CSV table of C-alpha atoms in Angstrom, one decimal:
chain,number,residue,atom,x,y,z
A,129,LYS,CA,-9.0,-26.5,-1.7
A,130,MET,CA,-9.7,-23.2,-2.7
A,131,ALA,CA,-6.0,-21.8,-1.8
A,132,ARG,CA,-4.5,-24.7,-4.0
A,133,ALA,CA,-6.7,-23.8,-7.0
A,134,GLN,CA,-6.0,-20.1,-6.4
A,135,GLN,CA,-2.3,-20.7,-6.1
A,136,LYS,CA,-2.5,-23.0,-9.2
A,137,LEU,CA,-4.3,-20.2,-11.3
A,138,TYR,CA,-1.1,-18.0,-10.0
A,139,GLN,CA,1.4,-20.3,-11.6
A,140,ASP,CA,-0.7,-20.7,-14.7
A,141,LYS,CA,-0.8,-16.9,-15.2
A,142,VAL,CA,3.2,-16.7,-14.6
A,143,GLU,CA,3.7,-19.3,-16.9
A,144,ALA,CA,1.3,-17.5,-19.9
A,145,ALA,CA,3.3,-14.1,-19.4
A,146,GLN,CA,6.9,-16.2,-19.8
A,147,ARG,CA,5.9,-18.3,-22.5
A,148,THR,CA,4.5,-15.0,-24.5
A,149,VAL,CA,7.4,-12.6,-23.9
A,150,ASP,CA,8.8,-12.8,-27.1
A,151,ARG,CA,5.1,-12.4,-28.8
A,152,PRO,CA,4.0,-8.9,-30.2
A,153,HIS,CA,2.1,-6.8,-27.1
A,154,SER,CA,-1.3,-7.2,-28.5
A,155,GLU,CA,-0.4,-11.8,-28.2
A,156,ARG,CA,1.4,-10.8,-24.5
A,157,THR,CA,-0.1,-11.6,-20.9
A,158,TYR,CA,1.3,-9.8,-18.4
A,159,THR,CA,1.1,-11.0,-14.8
A,160,PHE,CA,2.5,-9.1,-11.8
A,161,VAL,CA,2.5,-9.6,-8.0
A,162,VAL,CA,1.7,-6.4,-5.9
A,163,ASP,CA,2.6,-6.5,-1.8
A,164,TYR,CA,3.7,-4.1,0.5
A,165,GLY,CA,7.2,-4.8,2.1
A,166,GLN,CA,7.7,-4.6,6.0
A,167,ASN,CA,7.9,-1.2,7.3
A,168,MET,CA,11.7,0.3,7.7
A,169,SER,CA,13.2,2.9,9.4
A,170,LEU,CA,15.0,6.1,8.7
A,171,PRO,CA,17.5,7.0,10.4
A,172,VAL,CA,18.3,3.3,11.1
A,173,PHE,CA,21.3,2.0,13.4
A,174,ASN,CA,21.7,-1.7,12.1
A,175,SER,CA,25.7,-2.1,12.5
A,176,GLU,CA,25.5,-0.9,15.8
A,177,GLN,CA,23.3,-1.4,19.6
A,178,PRO,CA,21.1,1.7,19.0
A,179,GLY,CA,21.2,3.1,22.5
A,180,ALA,CA,19.8,5.7,23.1
A,181,THR,CA,17.8,6.0,19.6
A,182,TYR,CA,15.7,3.0,20.4
A,183,TYR,CA,12.9,5.1,22.2
A,184,PHE,CA,12.9,7.7,19.5
A,185,SER,CA,10.8,7.7,17.0
A,186,PRO,CA,12.1,7.7,13.4
A,187,MET,CA,10.7,8.4,10.1
A,188,THR,CA,8.5,5.1,8.9
A,189,VAL,CA,10.1,4.3,5.1
A,190,ASN,CA,6.9,2.7,3.0
A,191,ASN,CA,8.0,0.1,0.3
A,192,LEU,CA,5.2,-1.2,-2.5
A,193,GLY,CA,6.9,-4.2,-4.4
A,194,VAL,CA,5.2,-4.9,-8.4
A,195,VAL,CA,7.1,-8.1,-9.3
A,196,ASN,CA,7.0,-8.3,-13.2
A,197,HIS,CA,7.3,-12.3,-13.4
A,198,ALA,CA,8.2,-11.8,-16.8
A,199,HIS,CA,11.5,-10.2,-17.2
A,200,LYS,CA,13.5,-10.2,-19.9
A,201,TYR,CA,17.4,-9.4,-18.5
A,202,ASP,CA,20.5,-8.4,-20.9
A,203,ASP,CA,21.3,-12.2,-21.2
A,204,GLY,CA,18.3,-13.0,-22.6
A,205,LYS,CA,16.9,-14.8,-19.3
A,206,VAL,CA,13.5,-14.5,-18.3
A,207,GLY,CA,12.6,-14.0,-14.5
A,208,GLU,CA,10.9,-12.2,-12.0
A,209,HIS,CA,11.8,-8.6,-11.1
A,210,MET,CA,10.9,-6.5,-8.5
A,211,HIS,CA,10.2,-2.7,-9.1
A,212,CYS,CA,10.1,-1.4,-5.2
A,213,HIS,CA,8.8,2.2,-5.0
A,214,VAL,CA,10.3,3.4,-1.7
A,215,TYR,CA,8.8,6.6,0.0
A,216,THR,CA,9.0,7.8,3.6
A,217,ASP,CA,5.9,8.8,6.0
A,218,ALA,CA,6.5,12.8,5.1
A,219,VAL,CA,5.5,11.9,1.4
A,220,GLY,CA,2.2,9.6,1.2
A,221,LYS,CA,0.6,6.5,3.6
A,222,LYS,CA,0.3,3.0,2.8
A,223,GLY,CA,-3.9,3.4,1.4
A,224,ALA,CA,-5.7,2.2,-1.8
A,225,ASN,CA,-5.1,5.3,-3.3
A,226,ASN,CA,-1.5,4.8,-3.1
A,227,VAL,CA,-1.4,1.1,-4.7
A,228,ALA,CA,-3.6,2.2,-7.1
A,229,SER,CA,-1.1,5.5,-8.2
A,230,LEU,CA,2.0,2.8,-8.1
A,231,ILE,CA,0.8,0.4,-10.1
A,232,MET,CA,-0.6,3.0,-12.8
A,233,LYS,CA,3.2,4.3,-12.2
A,234,THR,CA,4.9,0.8,-13.0
A,235,LEU,CA,2.8,0.0,-16.0
A,236,ARG,CA,3.7,3.3,-17.8
A,237,HIS,CA,7.3,3.0,-16.7
A,238,LEU,CA,7.0,-0.3,-18.6
A,239,ASN,CA,5.3,0.9,-21.4
A,240,ILE,CA,2.5,-1.3,-21.2
A,241,LEU,CA,-0.2,1.1,-21.1
A,242,ARG,CA,0.2,2.0,-24.8
A,243,ASP,CA,-2.0,4.0,-27.2
A,244,ASP,CA,-1.3,2.3,-30.7
A,245,SER,CA,-1.4,-0.9,-29.5
A,246,VAL,CA,-4.3,-3.1,-27.2
A,247,GLY,CA,-1.8,-5.6,-24.8
A,248,SER,CA,-3.9,-9.5,-25.1
A,249,GLU,CA,-4.3,-9.8,-20.8
A,250,LEU,CA,-3.4,-8.3,-18.0
A,251,ASN,CA,-2.7,-10.5,-14.4
A,252,ILE,CA,-2.0,-8.5,-10.9
A,253,VAL,CA,-2.5,-10.9,-8.2
A,254,PHE,CA,-2.4,-9.4,-4.0
A,255,ASP,CA,-2.7,-10.5,-1.2
A,256,ASN,CA,-6.0,-10.5,0.7
A,257,CYS,CA,-5.1,-7.4,2.5
A,258,THR,CA,-8.7,-5.0,2.7
A,259,GLY,CA,-7.3,-1.8,3.8
A,260,GLN,CA,-4.8,-1.6,0.9
A,261,ASN,CA,-5.4,-4.1,-2.2
A,262,LYS,CA,-9.0,-5.5,-1.3
A,263,ASN,CA,-11.2,-3.0,-1.6
A,264,ASN,CA,-13.4,-0.5,-4.1
A,265,THR,CA,-10.6,1.9,-5.3
A,266,VAL,CA,-8.1,-0.7,-6.3
A,267,LEU,CA,-10.9,-3.2,-7.7
A,268,ARG,CA,-12.2,-0.6,-9.5
A,269,LEU,CA,-8.4,-0.1,-11.4
A,270,ALA,CA,-9.3,-3.3,-13.4
A,271,ALA,CA,-12.4,-2.0,-14.9
A,272,TRP,CA,-10.5,1.5,-15.8
A,273,ILE,CA,-7.8,0.0,-17.5
A,274,ALA,CA,-10.0,-2.0,-19.3
A,275,LYS,CA,-12.0,0.9,-20.4
A,276,LEU,CA,-9.1,3.0,-21.8
A,277,GLY,CA,-8.6,0.5,-23.9
A,278,TYR,CA,-5.0,-0.5,-22.8
A,279,PHE,CA,-5.6,-4.6,-22.6
A,280,LEU,CA,-8.6,-6.8,-23.7
A,281,GLU,CA,-8.9,-8.7,-20.4
A,282,VAL,CA,-8.2,-7.8,-17.0
A,283,ASN,CA,-7.4,-10.0,-14.3
A,284,PHE,CA,-7.2,-8.9,-10.6
A,285,ILE,CA,-6.6,-12.1,-8.5
A,286,PHE,CA,-6.5,-12.6,-4.6
A,287,LEU,CA,-4.8,-15.4,-3.0
A,288,ILE,CA,-6.5,-16.9,-0.1
A,289,VAL,CA,-5.8,-15.6,3.4
A,290,GLY,CA,-3.2,-18.0,5.2
A,291,HIS,CA,-2.0,-18.9,2.1
A,292,THR,CA,-0.4,-15.9,0.4
A,293,LYS,CA,3.1,-16.5,-0.7
A,294,ASN,CA,4.8,-15.1,-3.7
A,295,ALA,CA,7.5,-13.7,-5.5
A,296,ALA,CA,7.5,-10.2,-3.4
A,297,ASP,CA,8.2,-12.1,-0.3
A,298,ARG,CA,11.5,-13.7,-1.9
A,299,LEU,CA,12.5,-10.4,-3.4
A,300,PHE,CA,11.7,-8.1,-0.3
A,301,ASN,CA,14.4,-10.1,1.2
A,302,SER,CA,17.2,-9.2,-1.2
A,303,LEU,CA,16.1,-6.3,-1.1
A,304,LYS,CA,17.1,-5.3,2.7
A,305,VAL,CA,20.3,-7.4,2.5
A,306,GLN,CA,22.1,-3.9,2.9
A,307,TYR,CA,20.1,-2.2,4.5
A,308,ARG,CA,19.9,-4.8,7.4
A,309,LYS,CA,23.6,-4.2,7.9
A,310,LYS,CA,23.9,-0.4,7.3
A,311,ASN,CA,23.7,2.7,9.6
A,312,LEU,CA,21.7,4.9,7.0
A,313,PHE,CA,20.9,8.3,7.9
A,314,THR,CA,19.6,10.1,4.6
A,315,PHE,CA,16.9,8.4,1.9
A,316,ASN,CA,19.6,8.9,-0.6
A,317,GLN,CA,21.7,6.1,1.1
A,318,LEU,CA,18.7,4.1,1.7
A,319,VAL,CA,17.7,4.3,-2.0
A,320,GLU,CA,21.9,3.3,-2.6
A,321,ALA,CA,21.7,0.4,-0.1
A,322,LEU,CA,18.6,-1.0,-1.1
A,323,GLY,CA,19.5,-0.8,-5.0
A,324,THR,CA,22.1,-3.4,-4.4
A,325,SER,CA,20.1,-6.4,-6.0
A,326,ARG,CA,20.1,-6.8,-10.3
A,327,THR,CA,16.7,-8.4,-10.0
A,328,ILE,CA,15.1,-5.3,-8.3
A,329,THR,CA,14.7,-1.6,-9.4
A,330,ILE,CA,14.0,1.1,-6.9
A,331,HIS,CA,11.9,4.0,-7.7
A,332,PRO,CA,11.9,6.7,-5.1
A,333,ALA,CA,8.1,7.8,-4.7
A,334,VAL,CA,7.0,11.5,-4.9
A,335,SER,CA,3.6,13.2,-3.3
A,336,GLU,CA,2.7,14.1,-7.0
A,337,ASP,CA,2.8,10.7,-7.8
A,338,PHE,CA,-0.2,9.6,-5.9
A,339,LEU,CA,-3.3,10.5,-7.3
A,340,ASP,CA,-7.1,10.1,-6.3
A,341,TYR,CA,-8.3,7.3,-7.8
A,342,GLY,CA,-11.3,6.8,-5.5
A,343,ASP,CA,-13.2,10.0,-6.2
A,344,LEU,CA,-12.1,8.9,-9.8
A,345,PHE,CA,-14.2,5.9,-9.5
A,346,ASP,CA,-16.7,7.3,-7.7
A,347,PHE,CA,-17.8,9.5,-10.8
A,348,PHE,CA,-17.8,6.8,-13.4
A,349,TYR,CA,-18.6,3.8,-11.2
A,350,LYS,CA,-20.7,2.1,-8.5
A,351,LYS,CA,-19.0,0.3,-6.2
A,352,LEU,CA,-19.2,-3.5,-5.6
A,353,VAL,CA,-21.8,-3.7,-2.0
A,354,CYS,CA,-21.2,-6.9,-0.8
A,355,GLN,CA,-19.0,-8.4,-3.5
A,356,ILE,CA,-16.0,-8.3,-1.9
A,357,LYS,CA,-14.9,-10.1,0.9
A,358,GLN,CA,-16.0,-13.5,-0.3
A,359,ASN,CA,-14.8,-13.3,-3.9
A,360,HIS,CA,-11.2,-13.5,-4.9
A,361,ILE,CA,-11.2,-13.2,-8.9
A,362,PHE,CA,-12.5,-9.8,-10.9
A,363,SER,CA,-12.5,-9.6,-14.1
A,364,SER,CA,-13.3,-7.1,-17.0
A,365,THR,CA,-13.2,-6.9,-20.6
A,366,ASP,CA,-14.5,-3.6,-21.3
A,367,GLY,CA,-14.7,-1.4,-18.5
A,368,SER,CA,-18.1,-1.4,-18.0
A,369,GLU,CA,-18.7,-4.9,-16.2
A,370,MET,CA,-17.4,-7.3,-13.8
A,371,VAL,CA,-16.9,-10.9,-13.9
A,372,LEU,CA,-16.9,-12.0,-10.3
A,373,ARG,CA,-15.2,-15.5,-8.9
A,374,GLU,CA,-15.0,-16.8,-5.6
A,375,SER,CA,-12.2,-18.6,-6.9
A,376,VAL,CA,-11.5,-21.3,-9.8
A,377,LEU,CA,-13.5,-23.5,-8.0
A,378,HIS,CA,-16.8,-21.7,-8.3
A,379,GLN,CA,-19.1,-20.1,-10.9
A,380,GLU,CA,-19.0,-16.4,-12.5
A,381,PHE,CA,-21.4,-13.7,-12.4
A,382,THR,CA,-21.5,-10.6,-14.5
A,383,TYR,CA,-21.2,-7.1,-11.8
A,384,PRO,CA,-22.8,-4.1,-13.9
A,385,ILE,CA,-20.3,-1.3,-12.5
A,386,LEU,CA,-19.9,1.8,-15.1
A,387,LYS,CA,-23.3,4.0,-13.7
A,388,LYS,CA,-25.7,4.4,-16.6
A,389,ASP,CA,-24.5,7.8,-17.4
A,390,PHE,CA,-21.7,7.4,-19.1
A,391,LYS,CA,-22.7,4.0,-20.7
A,392,TYR,CA,-22.7,5.5,-24.0
A,393,LEU,CA,-19.4,7.6,-24.1
A,394,THR,CA,-16.6,7.2,-26.4
A,395,HIS,CA,-12.7,6.5,-25.7
A,396,ARG,CA,-11.9,9.9,-26.1
A,397,GLU,CA,-14.9,11.3,-23.5
A,398,VAL,CA,-14.2,8.5,-21.4
A,399,ILE,CA,-10.3,9.8,-21.2
A,400,GLU,CA,-11.6,13.7,-21.3
A,401,HIS,CA,-13.6,13.2,-18.2
A,402,GLY,CA,-10.8,10.9,-16.8
A,403,ASN,CA,-8.4,13.9,-17.0
A,404,GLU,CA,-11.0,16.2,-15.2
A,405,GLU,CA,-11.9,14.3,-12.5
A,406,LEU,CA,-8.4,13.0,-11.0
A,407,ARG,CA,-6.6,15.0,-8.7
A,408,MET,CA,-3.5,14.9,-7.1
A,409,LEU,CA,-4.1,13.0,-3.6
A,410,GLU,CA,-4.1,15.7,-0.6
A,411,TRP,CA,-1.9,14.7,2.4
A,412,GLN,CA,-0.7,16.3,5.5
A,413,GLY,CA,2.5,15.1,5.6
A,414,ILE,CA,4.6,13.8,8.5
A,415,ASN,CA,3.3,14.2,12.2
A,416,PRO,CA,5.4,17.3,13.6
A,417,TYR,CA,6.1,16.0,16.4
A,418,LYS,CA,8.2,13.4,14.6
A,419,VAL,CA,9.8,16.7,12.7
A,420,TYR,CA,11.0,17.4,16.2
A,421,GLU,CA,12.0,14.3,17.6
A,422,LEU,CA,14.0,14.1,13.9
A,423,PHE,CA,15.4,17.6,14.8
A,424,LYS,CA,15.7,17.6,18.3
A,425,ASN,CA,16.7,13.9,19.4
A,426,PHE,CA,18.2,12.0,16.3
A,427,ARG,CA,20.2,15.1,15.0
A,428,PRO,CA,22.8,14.5,17.7
A,429,PHE,CA,23.4,11.1,16.8
A,430,VAL,CA,24.0,11.7,13.4
A,431,PRO,CA,27.3,12.1,11.7
A,432,VAL,CA,28.2,15.7,11.3
A,433,GLU,CA,28.1,15.5,7.2
A,434,PHE,CA,24.5,14.2,7.4
A,435,GLN,CA,23.2,16.9,9.8
A,436,SER,CA,22.4,19.6,7.3
A,437,ASP,CA,20.2,16.9,5.5
A,438,PRO,CA,16.6,18.4,5.4
A,439,MET,CA,15.0,15.6,7.1
A,440,TYR,CA,16.8,16.9,10.3
A,441,ALA,CA,16.1,20.3,9.7
A,442,GLU,CA,15.2,22.9,12.2
A,443,PRO,CA,11.5,22.9,12.5
A,444,SER,CA,9.4,26.4,11.4
A,445,PRO,CA,7.4,27.9,14.5
A,446,GLU,CA,4.3,27.1,13.4
A,447,VAL,CA,5.5,23.2,13.6
A,448,LEU,CA,7.2,24.2,17.3
A,449,ALA,CA,3.6,25.8,18.0
A,450,LYS,CA,1.9,22.3,17.2
A,451,VAL,CA,4.2,19.9,19.1
A,452,LYS,CA,3.6,22.0,22.2
A,453,ALA,CA,-0.3,22.2,21.9
A,454,GLU,CA,0.1,18.5,21.3
A,455,LYS,CA,2.3,17.6,24.1
A,456,VAL,CA,-0.3,19.0,26.2
A,457,ASP,CA,-3.3,17.7,24.8
A,458,ARG,CA,-0.6,14.0,25.6
A,459,LYS,CA,-0.4,15.4,29.1
A,460,GLU,CA,-4.3,15.7,29.8
A,461,PHE,CA,-4.9,12.9,28.4
A,462,ARG,CA,-2.6,10.6,30.6
A,463,ALA,CA,-4.2,12.4,33.5
A,464,THR,CA,-7.6,11.6,32.4
A,465,LEU,CA,-6.2,8.0,31.7
A,466,LYS,CA,-4.5,7.5,34.9
A,467,ARG,CA,-7.6,8.8,37.2
A,468,LYS,CA,-10.0,6.8,35.2
A,469,LYS,CA,-8.1,3.8,36.2
A,470,TYR,CA,-7.7,4.7,40.1
A,471,ASP,CA,-11.0,5.4,40.1
A,472,ARG,CA,-12.2,2.0,38.4
A,473,THR,CA,-9.3,0.4,40.7
A,474,LYS,CA,-10.8,2.3,44.3
A,475,GLU,CA,-14.5,0.9,43.2
A,476,GLN,CA,-13.3,-2.5,42.6
A,477,LEU,CA,-11.5,-2.5,45.7
A,478,GLU,CA,-14.7,-1.5,47.6
A,479,THR,CA,-17.0,-3.8,46.0
A,480,VAL,CA,-14.5,-6.7,47.6
A,481,ALA,CA,-14.2,-5.7,50.8
A,482,PHE,CA,-17.8,-4.3,51.8
A,483,GLY,CA,-20.1,-5.8,48.7
A,484,ASP,CA,-20.7,-8.8,50.5
A,485,ASP,CA,-21.8,-7.0,54.3
A,486,GLU,CA,-23.8,-5.1,52.0
A,487,ASP,CA,-25.7,-8.1,50.6
A,488,GLU,CA,-26.0,-9.8,54.3
A,489,ALA,CA,-27.0,-6.5,55.2
A,490,ASP,CA,-30.2,-6.2,52.4
A,491,GLY,CA,-30.8,-10.1,53.4
A,492,ALA,CA,-31.0,-8.8,57.5
A,493,VAL,CA,-33.7,-6.1,56.6
A,494,MET,CA,-35.5,-8.5,54.3
């Protein structure tokens, strides 16, 4: 019942967004779906048998889809359109800060976070993935958007586990039609292959896109202690409180989330403090071992005209030193693991072989 109710709520919000698409910003309802697609790889050998490259570790490509349910196309039709943010593991990972950053990037790109006009309602629908979506960082983003005065009401809606089918799932299939057919050796080739559908816009992400919203929200807000797992609707109107509901079938209750020290800040002061506290997310970059593999293992299989791409650059002496140290650590780890397995097997065999005799001997003595 909860799953059907949440899906019905999702459909109602989509209908409201499409119905108000031609109204002024102050009267519009916006409805988005946010979801990560299945990881892709680079380089990828999809038009042939991978051969030896099957055993190598390629670059991981993350792709976050933000679907606008009320996109107006050039022919006047209104429908789904996915803004897909694509980036490799050299740029960032798939965490709460990455999700919050790309949501804000999308909303700014679509010019719906306006200082001259307040929108009526913003709805963002997620699945129940806790590591990426259903966590304190992403949930408090709803209150932050409301606190900045961009919308009168902000709703983050989560679908029930096992029933999370949404528009992003369909559009990810359109995204990867050409990807599944081609050999791709560079990031530019990948972006070109992914951007062939009129229902999808590709946004290559860079490390500067990812901001530490978690630290920012810890500065302004309390955490939603013991309130995340069981609730599926998180709403805010003024940014100081959140209204929580288990589903549309349940009663709502209010959770005061803004810290007392910031209760009486003006809008300008909130923005100033936000600009001071919001910093770029620190990221160590790609694993040195993978940098070495791209150069040592993949480069010989890549056509000559692409071997000069920065992705296949020769590792620096510092990277080579880290790889050498990691190889030593891996070798020691495997040796230790093998020794432990041998000792455990030996102990089990001795118990089977001599355990009964020892028990009988003990019994005889008694």
